[in-house]
Amino acid sequence: MAAPLTVVLIVAVTVRACLFRSSLADLIAERVEVVSPLNAWKRVVEGLALLDLGVSPYSGDVFHETPLIIYLFHFLVDYAEITFMLADVITAVALYYAVQDYNTQVLRQQKFALEAERLPLDSLELIRSPRQMYYIPLKVAMVYLLNPFTVLSCVAKSTCGLNNAIVALFILSTIKKNALLSAIFLALSTYQSIYPVTLCAPAVLYLLQRQYIPVNVRWASFWWFLLQYAFMYLGSLFVIICLSFFLLGSWDYLPSVYGFILSVPDLTPNIGLFWYFFAEMFEHFRLFFLCVFQINVFFYTIPLSIKLKEHPVFLIFMQLAVISIFKSYPTVGDIALYMSFLPVWSHLHRFLRNIFLVSCVLLACSALFPVLWHLWIYSGSANSNFYYAITLLFNVAQILLVSDYFYAFLRREHHLTYGLYLKRKDGSEATLVLK
Amino acid sequence: MAEQRFRVYVCVRVGACVCMCLGLCVWDATPPETTTTSAGAHPKDDFQEELVIRPLQSGDVYASFQFRTLWETDFMKGNKVSHYRLFPKSLGQVISKFSVRELHISFTQGYWRTMQWGQPFMPSPPGAELWVWFQDSVTDVDGTWKELTNVLSGIFCASLNFIDSTNTVQPSASFKPLGIGNVTDHRFLRYATLPREIVCTENLTPWKKLLPCGSKAGLAVLMKSEKLFHSSFHSQAVHIRPVCQDSECTTTSWELRQTLNVVFDLHTSGQGKREWSLFKMFSRTLTEACPLASSSKIYIDITDNPQGEQFELTPATHLLSQAVVLGDRRTFSVYDLTEANTFGSMRSLNLLIRWKSSDMLRPLLHAERYVAGYGLQTGEIHTLMYNYHPFRSFPILLLDSVPWYLRLYIHTLTVTSKGKDNKPSYIHYQPSKDRVRPHLLEMLVQLPPNSVTEVTVQFERALLKWTEYTPDPNHGFYVGSSVISALVPSMVAMDTNNTKERPLFSSFFPCKEESSYFVRIYTEPLLVNLPTPDFSMPYNVICLTCTVVAVGYGSLYNLLTRSFQIEEPNPRLAKRIANVIRRLRGVPPLA
């Protein structure tokens, strides 16, 4: 297994290295789909330049990275390309081992269910064989590394790649049952971009499940574990935030990083829903809609956790997707992260309803982004509505994709409990509906 | 047009405000407690007027009016004064109420073309420019600045009330005080420009009213707005600063300088004939000096015409004067209006120059600026500075104040001279805050002899909220002029004695050393296009985006709250009704 992974890694690094050397690199680094004001490399360099001039990078409104990123690139600015390639490799390897571990876990659970004869006879068709699942971890690593979105993001040196690496390490340590590392990486990714805080629900659920602690409010051990995890998470968050304070000696970065993420003052176009909405917003409704849109990102955590409390890894996937669709400054790098999980759910394909349509729309939109951008910004023959229309369609397609996978996942679970070929009362073949 | 109307409205409103606040101020000011200076020893106020006319090689004529009112008083010590003779009361109250140390304001229509016209006596950028040094007793400088701009807006009937934190900067080196006192703490300095400001008659009228004689007598009678604004360049300014009365500086006084600079394009309107007269330029002639003026003179620059071979000046005068101005020794014909024989038998003076048949003195320092790049995403500001001195290099201070919606990337700043990197020896950079303050970039660059120095910096254009665009967004957004302040090596020895009696036009910038003179140059303002949203569809955008969010919410809500069930076929309506009837009859229902 290690050999194919190595080949994939070598191919991925070669592709990136070639692109870094080509003239395309500058072009890609300017693309609004690939970099946002939050993670553009140009702004990192600007922050370092400001620091050199003796000006606090947070005194202006160009730099919005966290102090740890400045500190990191203070030393690594000359090795930025290697750093970003390394981040992608780390993400891919972490996802590879995480999915491998998760798959053995799935197989073991399936074996227990078969032995206990809990599964209905006709749902045996849905049982997954180890042979089918053998290449899934490799596919995950490959989909992440060779996804054009990831490649673009890496070549543009978007710090989104680093955030993805932290999230991947968080997933790995969670699946490897290491609560401390899981809490630390979760705190780091929260520190980087706030939104991953919602991933604490699946992490806690997974760790509880693996330690055979039931999710029950009347169990003391449940509360004890919750308290432990919260302490580790908040403790490491506190340490990181204080460390950032001591690095620059001021709290200026808090409004400049988190205030910037939450209040969306920069309306530079991107692939998300925020920019045009708030550019066209009536001034007195701005705060209201800002709250609605931001709450929307966090809102799905609780109902999804309740519905998917037996399946925390799927919950992680759902959360990542919701964040990357509804966050304030999304880039294609965020999409690449949740898309790399799609091979894990390859067994759901028979229940997907409109995957063909959705993939066509996603592909078409990805191609149309640069075209309509050019028409609007450079040739002046189109206006902002054209680009906006494509972002809308792209987001609808993403929502349909995610909800389709969610539907397929729930339906498979239903079939695993009630059998694959359901009959009506009169014995004719039944159709399943949501009621 | 709409803007003009709006401005008149603002002006009336702010004007009313000013009246109220000045009224209050007068109430406060009574009675004057003490008069500190030795009253009656010598006249406390002094007024001088002067007009310089310089025929330019391009065929244009440059006319520069300067009016200086000196007022010996002690504002600095905080004494309230309620007696005004020549000094305009409105400005006197403003400087005492707001504890102003120095105030410089200019309104300019058109751009001064240094390469064709040489250096102006009083440089000013297109639009409105205001810079003020406050006294160090002021605690809330920003608040005072805000009030002051509103009051000045009323006094000069201009849109100065649009000066706010987004276009105000505190330059650290470029704008030193020009009067006495060597305060260098730039916390008390505020600088702002409004490059879009349109200057017209409504600004000229209040400006003229500040003169002791108004426009009734003296040189000010020449200021007819229909002629002054029918010109290539028009600039009017007010400078207030404290100055010394004598070389020992035992007594100080306030100096109010009002300057008005016009460049007339008489070449095109004169049907090919190069000939001008006071009457042709101003549609007036002079009949008397301002009775309140201690000196009233007209200077005609005849340096390029020593033997009268270029042009002919009538009436001729034998009074010649030499002055060193802007590093060059110039010869002037002088007409003293306080003497009756200047006006001749006609009781009226109409100067006339007839051109006979021309290389022009190239200014040593010249600058220009433009935006490079295409598209509405990024761009690059190029500033070119020319040093034409054959063998001397000299340092210049470059000040750039760029609005926040052009996000500057300071790491892309390059300074090159003669194809080589020319590292600035001093850089002061203050990044912008969105919707709060602009970028401020100041740097000290050494210009090598006979060279072009190019400063480039990249920027990104921001997409604004739809309400933040001006009513004509596709016209573009103005970026104020860069300011270049320099000590240029002088060809002739400069006079460092600032208290000596000199023509007004050569005595504005204090001169500290003999070998160089101070020059301030303004580059062109920039007009930059920004990407615009579609202004016609806020409702559509709100509806469509909310729909997409609702699609996301709806589909997840659907899956979260519902469960899978087998669809049972519904019995037909007729069958159901039949079953109800059968149940009433007590008969078993149909299957």
Coordinates of N, CA, C and O in Angstrom, one line a residue, chain A residues 33-123:
Chain A
E33 N -11.1 33.1 -7.1 CA -11.7 31.8 -6.7 C -10.7 31.0 -5.8 O -11.1 30.2 -4.9
V34 N -9.4 31.3 -6.0 CA -8.4 30.5 -5.3 C -7.9 31.2 -4.0 O -7.6 30.5 -3.1
V35 N -7.8 32.5 -4.1 CA -7.4 33.2 -2.9 C -8.4 34.2 -2.4 O -9.1 34.7 -3.2
S36 N -8.6 34.3 -1.1 CA -9.5 35.3 -0.6 C -8.7 36.3 0.2 O -7.5 36.0 0.5
P37 N -9.2 37.4 0.6 CA -8.5 38.4 1.4 C -7.9 37.7 2.7 O -6.9 38.2 3.3
L38 N -8.5 36.6 3.1 CA -8.1 36.0 4.3 C -6.8 35.2 4.2 O -6.1 35.0 5.1
N39 N -6.6 34.6 3.0 CA -5.5 33.7 2.9 C -4.6 33.9 1.7 O -3.8 33.0 1.4
A40 N -4.7 35.1 1.1 CA -3.8 35.3 -0.1 C -2.4 35.4 0.3 O -2.0 36.0 1.3
W41 N -1.5 34.9 -0.5 CA -0.1 34.9 -0.2 C 0.5 36.3 -0.3 O 1.3 36.7 0.5
K42 N -0.1 37.1 -1.2 CA 0.3 38.5 -1.4 C 0.2 39.3 -0.1 O 1.0 40.1 0.2
R43 N -0.9 38.9 0.6 CA -1.1 39.7 1.9 C -0.2 39.2 3.0 O 0.1 39.9 3.9
V44 N 0.2 37.9 2.9 CA 1.2 37.4 3.9 C 2.5 38.2 3.7 O 3.1 38.7 4.7
V45 N 2.9 38.3 2.4 CA 4.1 39.0 2.1 C 4.0 40.5 2.6 O 5.0 41.0 3.2
E46 N 2.9 41.0 2.4 CA 2.6 42.4 2.8 C 2.7 42.6 4.3 O 3.4 43.5 4.8
G47 N 2.2 41.6 5.0 CA 2.3 41.6 6.5 C 3.7 41.6 6.9 O 4.1 42.3 7.8
L48 N 4.5 40.7 6.3 CA 6.0 40.6 6.6 C 6.7 41.9 6.3 O 7.5 42.4 7.0
A49 N 6.3 42.5 5.1 CA 6.9 43.8 4.7 C 6.6 44.9 5.7 O 7.4 45.7 6.1
L50 N 5.3 44.9 6.2 CA 4.9 45.9 7.2 C 5.7 45.7 8.5 O 6.2 46.7 9.1
L51 N 5.9 44.5 8.9 CA 6.7 44.2 10.1 C 8.1 44.7 9.9 O 8.7 45.3 10.9
D52 N 8.7 44.5 8.7 CA 10.0 45.0 8.5 C 10.1 46.5 8.6 O 11.1 47.1 9.0
L53 N 9.0 47.2 8.2 CA 9.0 48.7 8.2 C 8.7 49.2 9.6 O 8.7 50.4 9.9
G54 N 8.5 48.3 10.6 CA 8.2 48.7 11.9 C 6.8 49.1 12.2 O 6.5 49.7 13.1
V55 N 5.9 48.7 11.2 CA 4.5 49.0 11.4 C 3.8 47.7 11.8 O 4.1 46.6 11.2
S56 N 2.8 47.7 12.7 CA 2.1 46.5 13.1 C 1.3 46.1 11.9 O 0.6 46.9 11.3
P57 N 1.4 44.8 11.5 CA 0.6 44.4 10.3 C -0.9 44.5 10.5 O -1.6 44.6 9.5
Y58 N -1.3 44.5 11.8 CA -2.8 44.6 12.0 C -3.2 46.1 12.1 O -4.4 46.3 12.3
S59 N -2.3 47.1 11.9 CA -2.8 48.4 11.9 C -3.5 48.8 10.7 O -4.2 49.8 10.6
G60 N -3.3 48.0 9.6 CA -4.0 48.3 8.4 C -5.0 47.2 8.1 O -5.3 46.4 8.9
D61 N -5.7 47.3 6.9 CA -6.7 46.3 6.6 C -6.3 45.5 5.4 O -7.2 45.1 4.6
V62 N -5.1 45.1 5.4 CA -4.6 44.3 4.3 C -4.3 42.9 4.8 O -4.6 41.9 4.2
F63 N -3.8 42.8 6.0 CA -3.3 41.5 6.5 C -4.3 41.0 7.6 O -4.7 41.7 8.5
H64 N -4.7 39.8 7.3 CA -5.7 39.1 8.2 C -5.3 37.7 8.7 O -6.2 36.9 9.0
E65 N -4.0 37.4 8.6 CA -3.6 36.1 9.0 C -3.4 36.2 10.5 O -3.2 37.2 11.1
T66 N -3.3 35.0 11.1 CA -3.0 35.0 12.6 C -1.5 35.2 12.9 O -0.7 35.0 12.0
P67 N -1.2 35.6 14.1 CA 0.2 35.9 14.4 C 1.1 34.7 14.2 O 2.3 34.8 13.8
L68 N 0.6 33.5 14.4 CA 1.4 32.3 14.2 C 1.9 32.1 12.8 O 3.0 31.6 12.5
I69 N 1.0 32.5 11.9 CA 1.3 32.4 10.4 C 2.5 33.4 10.1 O 3.4 33.0 9.4
I70 N 2.4 34.6 10.7 CA 3.5 35.5 10.5 C 4.8 34.9 11.0 O 5.8 34.9 10.4
Y71 N 4.7 34.4 12.2 CA 5.9 33.8 12.9 C 6.5 32.7 12.0 O 7.7 32.6 11.8
L72 N 5.5 31.8 11.5 CA 6.0 30.7 10.7 C 6.7 31.2 9.5 O 7.8 30.7 9.2
F73 N 6.1 32.2 8.8 CA 6.7 32.6 7.5 C 7.8 33.6 7.7 O 8.6 33.9 6.7
H74 N 8.0 34.1 8.9 CA 9.1 34.9 9.2 C 10.4 34.1 8.9 O 11.4 34.6 8.4
F75 N 10.3 32.8 9.2 CA 11.5 31.9 9.0 C 11.4 31.2 7.6 O 12.4 30.9 7.1
L76 N 10.2 31.0 7.2 CA 10.0 30.1 6.0 C 9.7 30.8 4.7 O 9.4 30.2 3.7
V77 N 9.8 32.1 4.7 CA 9.3 32.9 3.6 C 10.0 32.5 2.3 O 9.5 32.4 1.2
D78 N 11.3 32.1 2.4 CA 12.1 31.7 1.3 C 11.8 30.3 0.8 O 12.1 29.9 -0.3
Y79 N 11.2 29.5 1.8 CA 10.9 28.1 1.4 C 9.4 27.9 1.3 O 8.8 26.9 1.6
A80 N 8.6 29.0 1.0 CA 7.2 28.9 1.0 C 6.7 27.8 0.1 O 5.7 27.1 0.5
E81 N 7.3 27.7 -1.1 CA 6.7 26.7 -2.0 C 6.8 25.3 -1.4 O 5.9 24.5 -1.5
I82 N 8.0 25.0 -0.8 CA 8.1 23.7 -0.2 C 7.2 23.5 1.0 O 6.5 22.5 1.2
T83 N 7.0 24.6 1.7 CA 6.1 24.5 2.9 C 4.7 24.2 2.4 O 4.0 23.3 3.0
F84 N 4.2 24.8 1.3 CA 2.8 24.6 0.9 C 2.7 23.2 0.3 O 1.7 22.5 0.5
M85 N 3.7 22.7 -0.4 CA 3.7 21.3 -0.9 C 3.7 20.3 0.2 O 2.9 19.4 0.2
L86 N 4.5 20.6 1.2 CA 4.6 19.8 2.4 C 3.2 19.7 3.1 O 2.7 18.6 3.5
A87 N 2.5 20.9 3.2 CA 1.2 20.9 3.8 C 0.3 20.0 3.1 O -0.5 19.2 3.7
D88 N 0.3 20.0 1.8 CA -0.6 19.2 1.0 C -0.3 17.7 1.2 O -1.2 16.9 1.3
V89 N 1.0 17.4 1.2 CA 1.4 16.0 1.5 C 1.0 15.6 2.8 O 0.4 14.4 3.0
I90 N 1.1 16.4 3.8 CA 0.7 16.0 5.2 C -0.8 15.8 5.2 O -1.3 14.8 5.8
T91 N -1.6 16.7 4.6 CA -3.0 16.5 4.5 C -3.4 15.1 3.9 O -4.1 14.4 4.5
A92 N -2.7 14.9 2.8 CA -3.1 13.6 2.1 C -2.7 12.4 2.9 O -3.5 11.5 3.0
V93 N -1.5 12.4 3.5 CA -1.1 11.2 4.3 C -2.0 11.1 5.5 O -2.4 10.0 5.9
A94 N -2.3 12.2 6.2 CA -3.1 12.1 7.4 C -4.5 11.6 7.0 O -5.0 10.7 7.7
L95 N -5.1 12.1 5.9 CA -6.4 11.6 5.5 C -6.3 10.1 5.1 O -7.2 9.3 5.4
Y96 N -5.2 9.7 4.5 CA -5.0 8.3 4.1 C -5.0 7.4 5.3 O -5.8 6.4 5.4
Y97 N -4.3 7.7 6.4 CA -4.2 6.8 7.5 C -5.6 6.9 8.3 O -6.0 5.9 8.9
A98 N -6.2 8.1 8.3 CA -7.4 8.3 9.0 C -8.5 7.4 8.4 O -9.2 6.6 9.1
V99 N -8.6 7.4 7.1 CA -9.6 6.7 6.4 C -9.3 5.2 6.5 O -10.2 4.4 6.7
Q100 N -8.0 4.8 6.4 CA -7.7 3.4 6.6 C -8.2 2.9 8.0 O -8.8 1.8 8.0
D101 N -7.9 3.6 9.0 CA -8.3 3.2 10.3 C -9.8 3.2 10.4 O -10.4 2.3 11.0
Y102 N -10.5 4.2 9.8 CA -11.9 4.2 9.8 C -12.5 3.0 9.1 O -13.5 2.4 9.6
N103 N -11.9 2.6 8.0 CA -12.4 1.5 7.3 C -12.3 0.2 8.1 O -13.3 -0.6 8.1
T104 N -11.2 0.0 8.8 CA -11.1 -1.2 9.6 C -12.2 -1.2 10.6 O -12.8 -2.2 11.0
Q105 N -12.5 0.0 11.2 CA -13.5 0.2 12.2 C -14.9 -0.2 11.6 O -15.6 -0.9 12.2
V106 N -15.1 0.3 10.4 CA -16.4 0.0 9.7 C -16.6 -1.5 9.5 O -17.6 -2.1 9.8
L107 N -15.5 -2.1 9.1 CA -15.6 -3.6 8.8 C -15.8 -4.4 10.1 O -16.6 -5.3 10.1
R108 N -15.2 -3.9 11.2 CA -15.4 -4.6 12.4 C -16.8 -4.5 12.9 O -17.4 -5.5 13.3
Q109 N -17.3 -3.3 12.8 CA -18.7 -3.1 13.2 C -19.7 -3.9 12.4 O -20.6 -4.5 12.9
Q110 N -19.4 -4.0 11.1 CA -20.2 -4.8 10.2 C -20.1 -6.3 10.5 O -21.2 -6.9 10.5
K111 N -18.9 -6.7 10.9 CA -18.8 -8.1 11.3 C -19.6 -8.4 12.6 O -20.3 -9.4 12.6
F112 N -19.6 -7.5 13.6 CA -20.4 -7.7 14.8 C -21.8 -7.8 14.4 O -22.6 -8.6 14.9
A113 N -22.3 -6.9 13.5 CA -23.7 -6.9 13.2 C -24.1 -8.2 12.5 O -25.2 -8.7 12.8
L114 N -23.2 -8.7 11.6 CA -23.5 -10.0 10.9 C -23.6 -11.1 11.9 O -24.5 -11.9 11.9
E115 N -22.6 -11.1 12.8 CA -22.6 -12.2 13.8 C -23.8 -12.1 14.7 O -24.3 -13.2 15.1
A116 N -24.2 -11.0 15.1 CA -25.4 -10.8 15.9 C -26.7 -11.0 15.2 O -27.7 -11.0 15.7
E117 N -26.5 -11.2 13.8 CA -27.7 -11.4 12.9 C -28.7 -10.2 13.1 O -29.9 -10.4 13.2
R118 N -28.1 -9.1 13.2 CA -29.0 -7.9 13.3 C -29.5 -7.4 11.9 O -30.5 -6.7 11.9
L119 N -28.8 -7.8 10.9 CA -29.1 -7.3 9.6 C -30.2 -8.1 8.9 O -30.1 -9.4 9.0
P120 N -31.1 -7.5 8.3 CA -32.1 -8.3 7.5 C -31.4 -9.0 6.4 O -30.4 -8.5 5.8
L121 N -32.0 -10.2 6.0 CA -31.4 -11.0 5.0 C -31.1 -10.3 3.6 O -30.1 -10.4 3.1
D122 N -32.2 -9.6 3.2 CA -32.0 -9.1 1.8 C -31.1 -7.8 1.8 O -30.9 -7.3 0.7
S123 N -30.7 -7.4 3.0 CA -29.8 -6.2 2.9 C -28.3 -6.7 2.9 O -27.4 -5.8 2.9

